[in-house]
C-alpha cells in the first residue's frame, strides 16, 4: 500500500492488515511522513495498530519524506495491491484513486479496482521504486 493519510476512523482496515499479516500474508506500507510539528497524516492509533505483531509477524512500514535540493518529497498516492486468495478470489487487483483511509462521509473521493496480473505487476514495480526512494 502507498497512502497519504490514515486515521483512527479507519482502524478496522489496520486491524485487518495485522490479521492478514498474522496469516502469513505480506503487508508492506509506504506513507506520507509529516515534517516535525505538522499534524500527523497517519495518527498514533493507526501507527500503534500497524506496529502490532500477529503470530510473531509484523507489517513492513516505511515513512516517506526525503529531501531533493531544497524541497521535501512525500508520497501523495493512494494505492492498495492484492495478489493472492482474498475474499474468495485469486485475481491480482489494484485499488487506487483519491480516497485516503480517513473519513468517507461527505466526500467526493473515489476508489477504483483494476484487476489483472499485468497491471498489478506494473504497480508493484512502481511501489518497489517508491519504497526504495523513500528509504533514501
XYZ file of C-alpha atoms in Angstrom:
136
model
C 0.000 0.000 0.000
C 1.007 3.577 -0.563
C -1.047 6.284 1.076
C -1.185 9.851 2.228
C -3.494 9.735 5.248
C -4.810 7.002 7.538
C -6.568 7.764 10.813
C -8.443 6.125 13.678
C -11.746 6.406 11.820
C -10.497 3.552 9.610
C -8.792 1.442 12.306
C -10.774 -1.599 11.086
C -8.594 -1.573 7.960
C -5.418 -1.506 10.067
C -6.721 -4.371 12.209
C -7.474 -6.422 9.085
C -3.953 -5.800 7.779
C -2.489 -7.031 11.084
C -4.747 -10.102 10.961
C -3.690 -10.882 7.393
C -0.012 -10.493 8.288
C -0.562 -12.990 11.094
C -1.833 -15.458 8.494
C 1.498 -15.089 6.655
C 0.312 -12.528 4.082
C 2.988 -9.987 3.195
C 1.836 -6.469 4.106
C 4.035 -3.553 3.073
C 3.034 0.102 3.575
C 4.615 3.382 2.467
C 3.024 6.513 3.891
C 3.421 10.285 3.922
C 5.644 11.248 6.859
C 4.872 14.709 8.154
C 7.538 17.251 8.979
C 8.197 17.747 12.699
C 5.456 19.875 14.230
C 2.876 19.159 11.500
C -0.362 17.326 12.192
C 0.073 13.620 11.543
C -1.382 12.187 8.347
C -1.077 8.740 9.933
C -2.285 9.165 13.502
C -0.973 7.431 16.624
C -3.871 4.955 16.780
C -3.004 3.658 13.321
C 0.759 3.679 13.952
C 0.249 1.646 17.140
C -2.090 -0.797 15.405
C 0.267 -1.324 12.460
C 3.157 -1.906 14.915
C 1.398 -4.916 16.457
C 2.576 -8.410 15.664
C 0.337 -11.354 14.898
C 1.733 -14.871 15.196
C 5.193 -13.303 15.508
C 4.879 -11.439 12.205
C 4.919 -7.674 11.748
C 3.944 -5.353 8.929
C 6.694 -3.599 6.999
C 6.076 0.151 7.299
C 8.116 2.823 5.511
C 7.534 6.508 6.292
C 8.215 8.658 3.252
C 9.859 12.063 3.391
C 13.152 12.888 1.774
C 14.912 15.979 0.535
C 15.785 16.804 -3.061
C 17.660 20.085 -3.198
C 15.652 22.478 -1.050
C 12.338 20.607 -1.282
C 10.838 17.770 0.732
C 9.350 14.924 -1.274
C 6.476 12.852 0.148
C 4.046 10.358 -1.309
C 0.581 11.590 -2.177
C -0.571 8.333 -3.758
C -3.419 6.131 -2.610
C -2.813 2.588 -3.826
C -3.560 -0.847 -2.411
C -2.495 -4.005 -4.240
C -3.684 -7.531 -3.503
C -2.161 -10.651 -5.004
C -3.361 -13.946 -3.584
C -6.518 -15.520 -2.259
C -8.729 -12.903 -0.617
C -12.499 -12.572 -0.489
C -12.979 -15.822 -2.479
C -10.908 -14.529 -5.393
C -7.324 -15.055 -6.579
C -7.199 -12.431 -9.338
C -4.474 -9.827 -8.635
C -6.024 -6.407 -8.076
C -5.047 -2.798 -7.679
C -7.236 -0.312 -5.822
C -6.371 3.315 -6.482
C -7.952 6.736 -6.549
C -8.242 9.880 -4.499
C -9.616 8.467 -1.232
C -7.464 8.351 1.889
C -8.158 5.949 4.745
C -9.818 8.669 6.807
C -13.415 9.948 6.852
C -15.545 8.751 3.961
C -18.838 10.519 4.618
C -19.462 13.796 2.808
C -16.584 13.113 0.457
C -16.247 13.279 -3.312
C -13.279 10.909 -3.343
C -13.278 7.798 -5.482
C -11.502 4.447 -5.399
C -11.424 2.071 -8.372
C -10.436 -1.566 -8.687
C -8.319 -2.682 -11.633
C -7.982 -6.454 -11.981
C -5.315 -8.460 -13.764
C -1.755 -9.713 -13.450
C -0.167 -7.255 -15.906
C -1.443 -4.080 -14.250
C -0.689 -5.472 -10.784
C 2.895 -6.235 -11.850
C 3.353 -2.698 -13.181
C 2.025 -1.124 -9.976
C 4.150 -3.442 -7.841
C 7.284 -2.418 -9.733
C 6.351 1.246 -9.192
C 5.738 0.532 -5.490
C 9.178 -1.032 -5.027
C 10.768 2.034 -6.649
C 8.727 4.330 -4.384
C 9.704 2.393 -1.266
C 13.386 2.457 -2.252
C 13.297 6.218 -2.846
C 11.584 6.798 0.493
C 14.213 4.767 2.326
C 16.892 7.025 0.869
